[in-house]
mmCIF file of C-alpha atoms and ligand atoms in Angstrom:
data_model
loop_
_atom_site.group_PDB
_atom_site.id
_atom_site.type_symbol
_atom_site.label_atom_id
_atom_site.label_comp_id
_atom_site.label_asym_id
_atom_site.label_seq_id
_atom_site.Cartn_x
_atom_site.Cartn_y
_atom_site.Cartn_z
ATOM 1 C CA UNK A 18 35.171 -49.025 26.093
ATOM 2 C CA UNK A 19 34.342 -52.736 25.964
ATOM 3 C CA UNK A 20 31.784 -54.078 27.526
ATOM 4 C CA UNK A 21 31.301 -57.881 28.986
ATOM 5 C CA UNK A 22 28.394 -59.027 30.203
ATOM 6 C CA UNK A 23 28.732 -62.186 32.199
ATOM 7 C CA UNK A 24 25.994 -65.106 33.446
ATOM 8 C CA UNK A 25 23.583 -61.962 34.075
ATOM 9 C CA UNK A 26 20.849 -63.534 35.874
ATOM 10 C CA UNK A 27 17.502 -61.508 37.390
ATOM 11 C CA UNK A 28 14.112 -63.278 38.840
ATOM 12 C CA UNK A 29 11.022 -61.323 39.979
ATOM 13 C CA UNK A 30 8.651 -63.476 41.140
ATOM 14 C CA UNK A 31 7.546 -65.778 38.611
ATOM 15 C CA UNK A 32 9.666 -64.947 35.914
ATOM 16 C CA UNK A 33 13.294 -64.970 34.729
ATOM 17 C CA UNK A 34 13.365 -61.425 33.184
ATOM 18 C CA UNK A 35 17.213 -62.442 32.722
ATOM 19 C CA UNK A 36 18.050 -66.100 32.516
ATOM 20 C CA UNK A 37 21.938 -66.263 31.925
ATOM 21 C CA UNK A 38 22.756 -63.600 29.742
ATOM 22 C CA UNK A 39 26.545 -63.872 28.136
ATOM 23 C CA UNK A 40 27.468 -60.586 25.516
ATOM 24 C CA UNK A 41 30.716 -59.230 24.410
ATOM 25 C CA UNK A 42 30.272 -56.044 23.185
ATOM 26 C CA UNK A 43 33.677 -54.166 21.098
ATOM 27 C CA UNK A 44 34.590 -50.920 21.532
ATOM 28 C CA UNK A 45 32.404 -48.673 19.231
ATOM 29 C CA UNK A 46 30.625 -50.869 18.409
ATOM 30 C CA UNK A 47 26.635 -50.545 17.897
ATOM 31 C CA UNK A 48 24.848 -53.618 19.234
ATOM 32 C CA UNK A 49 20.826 -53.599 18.684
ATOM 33 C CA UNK A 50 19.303 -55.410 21.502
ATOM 34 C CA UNK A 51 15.528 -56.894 19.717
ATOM 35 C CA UNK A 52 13.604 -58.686 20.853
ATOM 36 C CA UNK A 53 9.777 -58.715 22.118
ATOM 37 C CA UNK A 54 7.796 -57.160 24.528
ATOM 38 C CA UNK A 55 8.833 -58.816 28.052
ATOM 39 C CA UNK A 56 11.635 -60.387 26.682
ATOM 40 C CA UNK A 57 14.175 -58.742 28.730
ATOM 41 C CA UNK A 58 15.771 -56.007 27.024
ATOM 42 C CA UNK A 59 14.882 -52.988 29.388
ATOM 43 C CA UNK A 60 15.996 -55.085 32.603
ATOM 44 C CA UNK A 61 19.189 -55.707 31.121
ATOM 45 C CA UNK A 62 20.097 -52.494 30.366
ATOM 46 C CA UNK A 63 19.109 -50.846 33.745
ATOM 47 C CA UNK A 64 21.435 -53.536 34.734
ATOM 48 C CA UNK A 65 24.261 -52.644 32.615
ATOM 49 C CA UNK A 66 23.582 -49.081 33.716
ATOM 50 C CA UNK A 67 23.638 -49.798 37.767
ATOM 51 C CA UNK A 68 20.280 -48.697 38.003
ATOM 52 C CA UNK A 69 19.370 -52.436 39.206
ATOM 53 C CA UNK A 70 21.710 -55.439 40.483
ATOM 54 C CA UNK A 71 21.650 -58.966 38.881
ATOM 55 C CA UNK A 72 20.975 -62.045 41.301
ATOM 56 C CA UNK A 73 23.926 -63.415 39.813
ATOM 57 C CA UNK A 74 26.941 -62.845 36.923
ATOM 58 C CA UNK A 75 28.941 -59.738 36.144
ATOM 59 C CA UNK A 76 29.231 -56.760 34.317
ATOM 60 C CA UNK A 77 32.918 -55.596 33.461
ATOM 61 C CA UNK A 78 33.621 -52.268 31.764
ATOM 62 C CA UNK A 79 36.973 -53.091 29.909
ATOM 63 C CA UNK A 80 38.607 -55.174 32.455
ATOM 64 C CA UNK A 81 37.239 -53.415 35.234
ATOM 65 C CA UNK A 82 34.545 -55.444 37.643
ATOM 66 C CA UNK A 83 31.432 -52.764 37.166
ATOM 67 C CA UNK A 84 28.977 -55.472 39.430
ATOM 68 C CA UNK A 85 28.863 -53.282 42.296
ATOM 69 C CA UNK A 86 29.808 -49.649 41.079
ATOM 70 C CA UNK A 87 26.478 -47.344 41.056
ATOM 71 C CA UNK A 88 25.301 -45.549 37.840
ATOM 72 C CA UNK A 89 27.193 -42.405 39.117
ATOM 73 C CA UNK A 90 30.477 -44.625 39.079
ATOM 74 C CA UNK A 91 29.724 -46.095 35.629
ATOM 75 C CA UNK A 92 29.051 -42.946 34.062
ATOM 76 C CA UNK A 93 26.529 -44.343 31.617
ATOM 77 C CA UNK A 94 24.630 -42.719 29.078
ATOM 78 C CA UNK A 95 20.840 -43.313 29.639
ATOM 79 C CA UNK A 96 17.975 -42.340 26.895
ATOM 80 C CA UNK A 97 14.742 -43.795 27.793
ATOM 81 C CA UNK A 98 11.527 -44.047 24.821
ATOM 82 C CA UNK A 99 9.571 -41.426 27.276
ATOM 83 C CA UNK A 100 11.264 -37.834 26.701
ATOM 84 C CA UNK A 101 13.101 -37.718 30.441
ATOM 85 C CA UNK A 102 13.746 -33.819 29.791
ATOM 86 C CA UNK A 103 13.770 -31.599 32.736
ATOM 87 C CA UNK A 104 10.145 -29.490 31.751
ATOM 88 C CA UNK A 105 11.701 -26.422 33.525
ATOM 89 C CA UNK A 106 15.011 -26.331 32.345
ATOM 90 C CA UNK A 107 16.580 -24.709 29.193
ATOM 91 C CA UNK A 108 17.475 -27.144 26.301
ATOM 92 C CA UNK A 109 21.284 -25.815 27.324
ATOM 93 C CA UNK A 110 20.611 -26.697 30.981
ATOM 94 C CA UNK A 111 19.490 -30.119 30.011
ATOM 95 C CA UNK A 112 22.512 -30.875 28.566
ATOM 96 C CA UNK A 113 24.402 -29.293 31.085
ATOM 97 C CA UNK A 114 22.846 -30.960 33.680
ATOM 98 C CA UNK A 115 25.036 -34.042 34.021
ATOM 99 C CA UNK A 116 28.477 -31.603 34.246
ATOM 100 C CA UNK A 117 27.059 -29.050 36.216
ATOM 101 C CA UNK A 118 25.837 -31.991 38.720
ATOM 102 C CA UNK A 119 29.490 -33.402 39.428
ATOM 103 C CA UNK A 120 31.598 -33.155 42.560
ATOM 104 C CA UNK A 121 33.325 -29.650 42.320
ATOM 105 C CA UNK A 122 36.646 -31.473 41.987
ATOM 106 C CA UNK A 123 35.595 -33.299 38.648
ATOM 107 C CA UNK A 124 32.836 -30.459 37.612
ATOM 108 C CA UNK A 125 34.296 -28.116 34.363
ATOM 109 C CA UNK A 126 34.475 -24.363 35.008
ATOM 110 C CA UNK A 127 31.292 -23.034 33.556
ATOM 111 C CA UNK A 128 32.947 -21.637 29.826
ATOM 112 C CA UNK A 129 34.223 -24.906 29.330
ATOM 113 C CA UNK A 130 30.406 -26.426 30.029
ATOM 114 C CA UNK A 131 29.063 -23.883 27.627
ATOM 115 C CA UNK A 132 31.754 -24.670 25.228
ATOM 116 C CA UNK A 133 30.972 -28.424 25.436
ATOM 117 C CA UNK A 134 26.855 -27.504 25.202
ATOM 118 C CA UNK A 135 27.743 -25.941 21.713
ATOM 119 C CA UNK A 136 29.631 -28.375 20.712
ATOM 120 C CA UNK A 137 26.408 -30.766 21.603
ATOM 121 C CA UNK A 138 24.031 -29.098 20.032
ATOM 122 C CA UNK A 139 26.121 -28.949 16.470
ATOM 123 C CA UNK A 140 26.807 -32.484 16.858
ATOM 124 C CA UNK A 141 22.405 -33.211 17.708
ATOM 125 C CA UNK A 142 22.138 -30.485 14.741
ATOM 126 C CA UNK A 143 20.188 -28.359 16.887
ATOM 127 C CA UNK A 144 22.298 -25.270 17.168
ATOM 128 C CA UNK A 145 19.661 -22.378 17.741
ATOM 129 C CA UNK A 146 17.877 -24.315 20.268
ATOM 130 C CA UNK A 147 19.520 -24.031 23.572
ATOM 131 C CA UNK A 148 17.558 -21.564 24.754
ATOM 132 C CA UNK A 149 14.437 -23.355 24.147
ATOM 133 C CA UNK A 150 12.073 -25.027 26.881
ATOM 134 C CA UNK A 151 11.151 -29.039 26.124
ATOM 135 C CA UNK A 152 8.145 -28.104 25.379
ATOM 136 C CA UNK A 153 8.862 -26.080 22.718
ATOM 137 C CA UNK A 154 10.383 -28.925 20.695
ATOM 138 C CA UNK A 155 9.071 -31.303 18.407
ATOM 139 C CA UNK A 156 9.397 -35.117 19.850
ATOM 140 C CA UNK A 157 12.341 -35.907 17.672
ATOM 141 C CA UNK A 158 13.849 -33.049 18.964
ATOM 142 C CA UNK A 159 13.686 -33.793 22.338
ATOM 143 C CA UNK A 160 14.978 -37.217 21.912
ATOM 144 C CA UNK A 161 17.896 -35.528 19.757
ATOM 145 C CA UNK A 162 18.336 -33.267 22.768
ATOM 146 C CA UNK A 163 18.393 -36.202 25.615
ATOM 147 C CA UNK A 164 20.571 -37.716 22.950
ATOM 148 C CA UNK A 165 23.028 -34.613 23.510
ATOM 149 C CA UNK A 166 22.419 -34.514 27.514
ATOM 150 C CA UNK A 167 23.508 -38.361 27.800
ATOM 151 C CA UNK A 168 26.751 -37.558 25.798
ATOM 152 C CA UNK A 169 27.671 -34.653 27.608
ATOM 153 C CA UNK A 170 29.281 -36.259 30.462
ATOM 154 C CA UNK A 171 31.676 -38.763 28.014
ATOM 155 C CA UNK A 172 29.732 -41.600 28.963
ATOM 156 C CA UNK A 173 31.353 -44.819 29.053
ATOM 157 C CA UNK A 174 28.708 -46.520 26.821
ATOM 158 C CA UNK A 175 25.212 -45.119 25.473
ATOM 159 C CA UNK A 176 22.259 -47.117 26.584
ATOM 160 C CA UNK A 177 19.086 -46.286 24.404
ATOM 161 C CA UNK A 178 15.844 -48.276 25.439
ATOM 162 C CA UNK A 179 13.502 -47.641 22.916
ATOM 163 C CA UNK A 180 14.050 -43.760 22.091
ATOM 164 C CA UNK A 181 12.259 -43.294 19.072
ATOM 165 C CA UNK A 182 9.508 -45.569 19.990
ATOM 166 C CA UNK A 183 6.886 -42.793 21.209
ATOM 167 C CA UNK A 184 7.439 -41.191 17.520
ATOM 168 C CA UNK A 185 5.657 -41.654 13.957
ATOM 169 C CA UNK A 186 6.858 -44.025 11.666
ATOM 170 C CA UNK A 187 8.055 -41.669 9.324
ATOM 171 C CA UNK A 188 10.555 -39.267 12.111
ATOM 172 C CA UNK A 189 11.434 -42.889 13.193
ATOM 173 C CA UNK A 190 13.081 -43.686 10.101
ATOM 174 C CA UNK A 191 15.078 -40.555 9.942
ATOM 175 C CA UNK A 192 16.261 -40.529 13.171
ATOM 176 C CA UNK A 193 17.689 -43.875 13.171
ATOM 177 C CA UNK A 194 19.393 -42.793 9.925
ATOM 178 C CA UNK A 195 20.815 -39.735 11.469
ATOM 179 C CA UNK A 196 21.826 -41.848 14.625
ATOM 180 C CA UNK A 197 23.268 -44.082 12.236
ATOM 181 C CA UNK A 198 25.359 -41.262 11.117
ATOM 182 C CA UNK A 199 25.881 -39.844 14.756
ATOM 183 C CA UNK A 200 27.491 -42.991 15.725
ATOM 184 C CA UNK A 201 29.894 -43.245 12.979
ATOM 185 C CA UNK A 202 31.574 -39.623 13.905
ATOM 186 C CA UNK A 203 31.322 -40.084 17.538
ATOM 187 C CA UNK A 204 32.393 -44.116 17.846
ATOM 188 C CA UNK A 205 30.774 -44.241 20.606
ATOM 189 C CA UNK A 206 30.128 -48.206 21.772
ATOM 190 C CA UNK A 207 26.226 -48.076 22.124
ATOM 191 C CA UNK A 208 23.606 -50.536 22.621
ATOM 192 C CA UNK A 209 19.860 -49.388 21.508
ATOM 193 C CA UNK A 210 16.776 -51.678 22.545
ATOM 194 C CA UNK A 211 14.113 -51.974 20.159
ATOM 195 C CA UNK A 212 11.219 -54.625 19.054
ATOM 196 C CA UNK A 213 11.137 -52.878 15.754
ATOM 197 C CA UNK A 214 13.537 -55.158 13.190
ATOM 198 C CA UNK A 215 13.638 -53.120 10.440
ATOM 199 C CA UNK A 216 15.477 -50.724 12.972
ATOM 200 C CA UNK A 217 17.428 -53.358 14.344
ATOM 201 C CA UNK A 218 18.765 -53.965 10.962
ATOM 202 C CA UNK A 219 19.001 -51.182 9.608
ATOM 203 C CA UNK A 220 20.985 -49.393 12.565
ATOM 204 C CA UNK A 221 23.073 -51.954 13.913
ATOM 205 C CA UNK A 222 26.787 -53.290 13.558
ATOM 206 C CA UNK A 223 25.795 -56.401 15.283
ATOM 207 C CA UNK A 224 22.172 -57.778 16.684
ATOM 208 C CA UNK A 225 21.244 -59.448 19.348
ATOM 209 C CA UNK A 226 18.088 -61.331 19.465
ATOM 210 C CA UNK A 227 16.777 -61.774 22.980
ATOM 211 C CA UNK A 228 13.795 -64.059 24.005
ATOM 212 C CA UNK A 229 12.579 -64.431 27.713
ATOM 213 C CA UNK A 230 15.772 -63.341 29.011
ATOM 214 C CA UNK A 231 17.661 -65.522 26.920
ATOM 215 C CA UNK A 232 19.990 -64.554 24.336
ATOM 216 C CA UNK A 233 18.564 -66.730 21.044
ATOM 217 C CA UNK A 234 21.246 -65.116 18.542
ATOM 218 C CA UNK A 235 23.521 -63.092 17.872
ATOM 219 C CA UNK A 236 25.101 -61.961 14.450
ATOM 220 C CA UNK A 237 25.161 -59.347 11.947
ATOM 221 C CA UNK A 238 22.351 -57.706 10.605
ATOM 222 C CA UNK A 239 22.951 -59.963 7.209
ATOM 223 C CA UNK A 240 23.645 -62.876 9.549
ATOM 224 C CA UNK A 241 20.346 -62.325 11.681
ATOM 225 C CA UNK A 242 18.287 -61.882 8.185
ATOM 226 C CA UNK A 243 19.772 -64.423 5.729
ATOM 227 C CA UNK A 244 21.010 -67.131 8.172
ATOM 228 C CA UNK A 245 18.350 -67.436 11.403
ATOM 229 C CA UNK A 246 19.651 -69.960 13.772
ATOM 230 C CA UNK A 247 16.382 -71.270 15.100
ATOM 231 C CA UNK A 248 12.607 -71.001 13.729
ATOM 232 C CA UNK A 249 12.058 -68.012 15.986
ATOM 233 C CA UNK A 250 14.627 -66.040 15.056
ATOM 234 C CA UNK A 251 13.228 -66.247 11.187
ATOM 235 C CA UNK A 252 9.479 -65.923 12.285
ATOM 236 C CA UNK A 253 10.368 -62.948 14.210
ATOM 237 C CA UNK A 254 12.928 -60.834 11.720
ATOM 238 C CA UNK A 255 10.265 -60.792 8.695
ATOM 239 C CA UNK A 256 7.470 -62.706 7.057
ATOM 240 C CA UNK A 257 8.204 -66.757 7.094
ATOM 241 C CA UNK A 258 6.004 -69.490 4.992
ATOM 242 C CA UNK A 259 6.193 -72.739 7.338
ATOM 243 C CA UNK A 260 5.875 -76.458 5.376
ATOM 244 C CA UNK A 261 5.497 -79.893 7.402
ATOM 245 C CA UNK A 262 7.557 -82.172 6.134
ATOM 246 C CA UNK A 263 10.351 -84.691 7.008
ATOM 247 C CA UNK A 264 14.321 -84.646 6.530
ATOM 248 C CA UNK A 265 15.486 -88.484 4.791
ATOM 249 C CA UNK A 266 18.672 -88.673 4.182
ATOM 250 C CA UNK A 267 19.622 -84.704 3.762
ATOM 251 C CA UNK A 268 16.645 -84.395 1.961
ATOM 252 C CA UNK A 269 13.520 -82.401 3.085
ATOM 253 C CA UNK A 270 10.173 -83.668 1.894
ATOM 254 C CA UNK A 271 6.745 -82.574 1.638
ATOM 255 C CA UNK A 272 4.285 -83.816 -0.944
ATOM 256 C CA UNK A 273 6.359 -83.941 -4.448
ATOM 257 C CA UNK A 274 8.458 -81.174 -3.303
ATOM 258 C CA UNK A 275 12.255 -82.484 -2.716
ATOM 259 C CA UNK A 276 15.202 -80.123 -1.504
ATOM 260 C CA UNK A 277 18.272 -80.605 0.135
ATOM 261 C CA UNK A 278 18.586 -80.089 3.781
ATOM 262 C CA UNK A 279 21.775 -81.423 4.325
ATOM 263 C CA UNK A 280 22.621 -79.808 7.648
ATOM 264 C CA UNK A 281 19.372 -80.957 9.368
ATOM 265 C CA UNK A 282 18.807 -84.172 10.708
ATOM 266 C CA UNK A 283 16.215 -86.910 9.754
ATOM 267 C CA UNK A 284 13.359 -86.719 10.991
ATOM 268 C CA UNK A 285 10.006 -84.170 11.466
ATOM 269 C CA UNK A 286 11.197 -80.819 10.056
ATOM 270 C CA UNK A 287 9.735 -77.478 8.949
ATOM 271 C CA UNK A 288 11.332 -75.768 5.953
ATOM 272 C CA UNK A 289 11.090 -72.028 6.243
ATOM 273 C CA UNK A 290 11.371 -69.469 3.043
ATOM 274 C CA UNK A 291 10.420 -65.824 2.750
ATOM 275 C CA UNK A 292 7.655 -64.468 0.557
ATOM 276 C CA UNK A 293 10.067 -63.157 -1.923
ATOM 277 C CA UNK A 294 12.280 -65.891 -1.787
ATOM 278 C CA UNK A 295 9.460 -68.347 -3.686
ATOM 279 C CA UNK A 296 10.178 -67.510 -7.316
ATOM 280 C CA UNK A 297 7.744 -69.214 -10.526
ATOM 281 C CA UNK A 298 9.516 -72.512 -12.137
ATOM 282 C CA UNK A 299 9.065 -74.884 -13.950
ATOM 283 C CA UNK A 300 7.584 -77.765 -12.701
ATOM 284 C CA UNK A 301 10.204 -80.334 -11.383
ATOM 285 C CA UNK A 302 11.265 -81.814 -7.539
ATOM 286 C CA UNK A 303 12.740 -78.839 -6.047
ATOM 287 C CA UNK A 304 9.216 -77.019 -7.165
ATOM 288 C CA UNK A 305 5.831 -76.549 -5.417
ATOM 289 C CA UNK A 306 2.436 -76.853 -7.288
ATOM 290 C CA UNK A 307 0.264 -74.256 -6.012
ATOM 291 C CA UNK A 308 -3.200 -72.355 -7.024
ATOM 292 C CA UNK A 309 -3.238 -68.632 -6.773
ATOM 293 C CA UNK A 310 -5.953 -68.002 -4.045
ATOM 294 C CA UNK A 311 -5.101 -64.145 -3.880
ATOM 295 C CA UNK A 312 -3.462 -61.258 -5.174
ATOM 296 C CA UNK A 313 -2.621 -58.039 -3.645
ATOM 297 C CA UNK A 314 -0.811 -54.783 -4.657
ATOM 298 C CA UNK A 315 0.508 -52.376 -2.417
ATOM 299 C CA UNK A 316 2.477 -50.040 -4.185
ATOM 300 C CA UNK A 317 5.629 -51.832 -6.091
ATOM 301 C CA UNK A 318 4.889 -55.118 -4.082
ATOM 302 C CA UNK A 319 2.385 -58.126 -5.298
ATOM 303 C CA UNK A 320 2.067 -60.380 -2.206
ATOM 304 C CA UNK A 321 -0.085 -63.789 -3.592
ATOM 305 C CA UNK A 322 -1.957 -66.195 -1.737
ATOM 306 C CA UNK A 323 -1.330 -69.596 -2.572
ATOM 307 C CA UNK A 324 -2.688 -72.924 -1.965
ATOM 308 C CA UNK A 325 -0.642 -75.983 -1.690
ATOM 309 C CA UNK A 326 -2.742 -79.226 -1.844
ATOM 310 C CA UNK A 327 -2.740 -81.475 1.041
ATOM 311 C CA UNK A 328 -1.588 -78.178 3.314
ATOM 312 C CA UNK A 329 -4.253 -76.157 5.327
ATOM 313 C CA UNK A 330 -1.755 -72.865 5.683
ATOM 314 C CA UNK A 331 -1.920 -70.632 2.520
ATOM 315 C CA UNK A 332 1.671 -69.691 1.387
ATOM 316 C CA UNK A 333 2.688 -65.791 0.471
ATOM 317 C CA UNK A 334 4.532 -64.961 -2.539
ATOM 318 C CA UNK A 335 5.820 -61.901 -3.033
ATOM 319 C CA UNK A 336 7.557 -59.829 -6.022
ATOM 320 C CA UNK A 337 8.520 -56.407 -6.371
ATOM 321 C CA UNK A 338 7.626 -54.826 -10.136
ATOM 322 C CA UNK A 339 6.829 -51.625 -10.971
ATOM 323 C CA UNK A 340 4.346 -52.700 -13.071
ATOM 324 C CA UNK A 341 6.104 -54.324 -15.733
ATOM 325 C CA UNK A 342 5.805 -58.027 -14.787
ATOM 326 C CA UNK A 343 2.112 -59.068 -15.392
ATOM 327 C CA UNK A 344 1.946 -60.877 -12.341
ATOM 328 C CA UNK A 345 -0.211 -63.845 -10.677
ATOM 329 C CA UNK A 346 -4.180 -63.678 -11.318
ATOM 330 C CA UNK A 347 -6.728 -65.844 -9.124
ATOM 331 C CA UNK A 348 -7.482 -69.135 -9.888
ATOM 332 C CA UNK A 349 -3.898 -69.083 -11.920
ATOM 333 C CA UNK A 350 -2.280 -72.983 -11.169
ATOM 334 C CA UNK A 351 2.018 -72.333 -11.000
ATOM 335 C CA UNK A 352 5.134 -73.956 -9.851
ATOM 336 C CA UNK A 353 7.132 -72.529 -6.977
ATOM 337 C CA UNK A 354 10.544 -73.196 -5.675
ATOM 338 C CA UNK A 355 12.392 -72.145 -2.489
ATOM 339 C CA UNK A 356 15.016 -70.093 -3.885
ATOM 340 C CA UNK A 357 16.420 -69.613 -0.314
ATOM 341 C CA UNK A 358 15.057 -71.375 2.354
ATOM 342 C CA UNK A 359 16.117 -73.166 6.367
ATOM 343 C CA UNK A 360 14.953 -76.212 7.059
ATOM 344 C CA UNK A 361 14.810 -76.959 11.214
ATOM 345 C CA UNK A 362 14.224 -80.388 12.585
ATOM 346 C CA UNK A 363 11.270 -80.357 15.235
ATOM 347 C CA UNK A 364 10.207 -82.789 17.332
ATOM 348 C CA UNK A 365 6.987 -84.535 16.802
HETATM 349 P P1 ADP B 422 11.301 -55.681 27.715
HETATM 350 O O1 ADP B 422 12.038 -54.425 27.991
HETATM 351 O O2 ADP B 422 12.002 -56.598 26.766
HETATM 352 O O3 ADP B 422 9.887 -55.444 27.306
HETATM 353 P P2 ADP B 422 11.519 -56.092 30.583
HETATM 354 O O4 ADP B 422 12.982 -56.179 30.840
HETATM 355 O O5 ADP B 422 10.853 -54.807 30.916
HETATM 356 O O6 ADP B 422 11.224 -56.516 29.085
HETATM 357 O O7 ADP B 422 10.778 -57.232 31.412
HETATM 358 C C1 ADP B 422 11.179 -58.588 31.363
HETATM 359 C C2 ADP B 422 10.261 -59.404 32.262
HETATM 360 O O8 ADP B 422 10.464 -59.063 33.615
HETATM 361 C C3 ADP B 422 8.782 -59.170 31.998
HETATM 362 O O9 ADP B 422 8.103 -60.391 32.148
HETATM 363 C C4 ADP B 422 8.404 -58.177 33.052
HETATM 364 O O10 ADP B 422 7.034 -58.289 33.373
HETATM 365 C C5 ADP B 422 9.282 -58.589 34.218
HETATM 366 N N1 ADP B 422 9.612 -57.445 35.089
HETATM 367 C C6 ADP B 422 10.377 -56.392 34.748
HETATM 368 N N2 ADP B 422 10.519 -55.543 35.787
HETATM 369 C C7 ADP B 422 9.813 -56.087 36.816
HETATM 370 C C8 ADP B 422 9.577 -55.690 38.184
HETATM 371 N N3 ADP B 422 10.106 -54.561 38.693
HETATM 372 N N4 ADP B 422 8.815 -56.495 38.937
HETATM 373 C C9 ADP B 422 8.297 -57.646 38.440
HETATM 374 N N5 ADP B 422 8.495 -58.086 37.172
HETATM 375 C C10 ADP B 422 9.243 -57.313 36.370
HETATM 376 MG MG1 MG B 423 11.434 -52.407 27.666
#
């Protein structure tokens, strides 16, 4: 099932929770929806899911209008970040819950619901559970189980807002691993909400940045990571250094430091470049003379703290050494050069 979202519009008073949203979504495809706190994600998904109707624009399932069908008619699958388990229900009766709840005409004889339960509860790889009560699961569990319970009923897409964002960091990582997994057997087109990027990226065929109910880009993971289309997009998806400077002629300029920036116009411009991506030179144009203000170690990773004269913000440097480099000490005066970097005109 394709999905095509449309000019998707949706005010509350004071804000534009959706402000023009256009998305094409392939069949089984995976589509991470990041983006901040606020920034839209949850109020386009009840909208995708019928649960709430846009001021303006369409959804169309395939080629089929969806605007005005309810959530029963679009046969969605819904998992929400708050386990939405029924507390006095079986694990089974969860799952069976959206089958059992059909019109007789479409509802499955009861062996073929218990058949299809089974077959759930291999795929969730939770096969001895059925007879369990919610509460007698762990929290990854349960959102395994609503996993199973929103693909019971063949939904047309899976809509996940958030669903392993009430758990630990550590069951987070597995699950999105195993969802990963999940989603390559089952092909099922999804899209998952999350403000975590590392989960974004690591989960996701495609992502789709979102910022006060705009979409501000979308791409592949790599895409997203290596090639940011605006400063926000880089700031947000990992750690940025930001230097003033100005573009003359293709060039970007701060200070002695010289680098091309061909694709940015003269002009006021900020060059942006990841911790890790500032590697020790020589010194020379396309380098950065800098004093060592800092050094941390967290494990394999040395993040520095250098100063650039005649700039106020203290740049990061970061490399990744299992001991075996003998790394940056205090006081320490080195070159640096922007291995990979964006520059972005700004206005004054
Ligand atoms: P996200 O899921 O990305 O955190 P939401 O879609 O929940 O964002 O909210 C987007 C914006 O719309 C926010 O500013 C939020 O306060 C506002 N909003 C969402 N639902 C309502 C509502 N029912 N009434 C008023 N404002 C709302
Ligand atoms: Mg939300």
């Amino acid at each position: 099932m394709q999905l095509h979202l449309q000019g998707l519009t949706k005010h509350y008073p004071g804000v534009a929770a959706l402000d023009g949203i256009d998305l094409d979504i392939a069949s089984g495809e995976l589509v991470a929806l990041l983006g901040p706190s606020g920034s839209g994600k949850t109020t386009l998904l009840r909208v995708i899911a019928g649960l709430l109707h846009a001021d303006q624009g369409r959804v169309l399932f395939d080629d089929i209008d969806a605007t005005r069908l309810s959530l029963r008619e679009r046969n969605v699958g819904f998992v929400f970040q708050h386990y939405a388990l029924f507390r006095h229900m079986t694990v089974a009766e969860n799952i069976a819950f959206g089958l059992r709840s059909r019109p007789r005409a479409r509802r499955p004889d009861k062996a073929t619901i218990n058949k299809r339960v089974q077959e759930l509860l291999q795929l969730v790889q939770l096969p001895e559970h059925g007879g369990r009560y919610p509460d007698q699961l762990s929290g990854g569990q349960k959102q395994r189980i609503a996993l199973a319970r929103a693909l019971a009923i063949d939904p047309s897409v899976l809509l996940l807002d958030e669903p392993f964002g009430a758990l630990d960091a550590k069951v987070r990582v597995e699950l999105r691993r195993w969802l990963r997994k999940l989603h390559e057997r089952t092909g099922q087109t999804t899209l998952f909400v999350t403000h975590d990027q590392d989960e974004a990226l690591e989960l996701a065929d495609r992502v789709v940045v979102m910022r006060a109910g705009k979409v501000e880009q979308v791409g592949t993971p790599d895409q997203i990571y290596n090639a940011p289309a605006t400063p926000y997009v880089f700031e947000f998806i990992g750690r940025a250094n930001v230097l003033e400077g100005r573009v003359e002629q293709g060039r970007f300029q701060s200070g002695a430091l010289q680098l091309d920036a061909a694709d940015t116009q003269d002009g006021p411009a900020r060059l942006y470049v990841r911790p890790h991506d500032l590697v020790l030179s020589e010194p020379g144009s396309g380098a950065l003379p800098a004093r060592v203000r800092g050094v941390l170690r967290l494990g394999g990773r040395v993040t520095s703290e250098l100063e650039i004269a005649g700039h106020t913000r203290l740049l990061e440097q970061e490399t990744f050494d299992a001991g075996a480099a003998p790394g940056l000490s205090v006081g320490e005066a080195v070159h640096l050069r922007p291995a990979r970097y964006r520059v972005f005109a700004h206005a004054e």
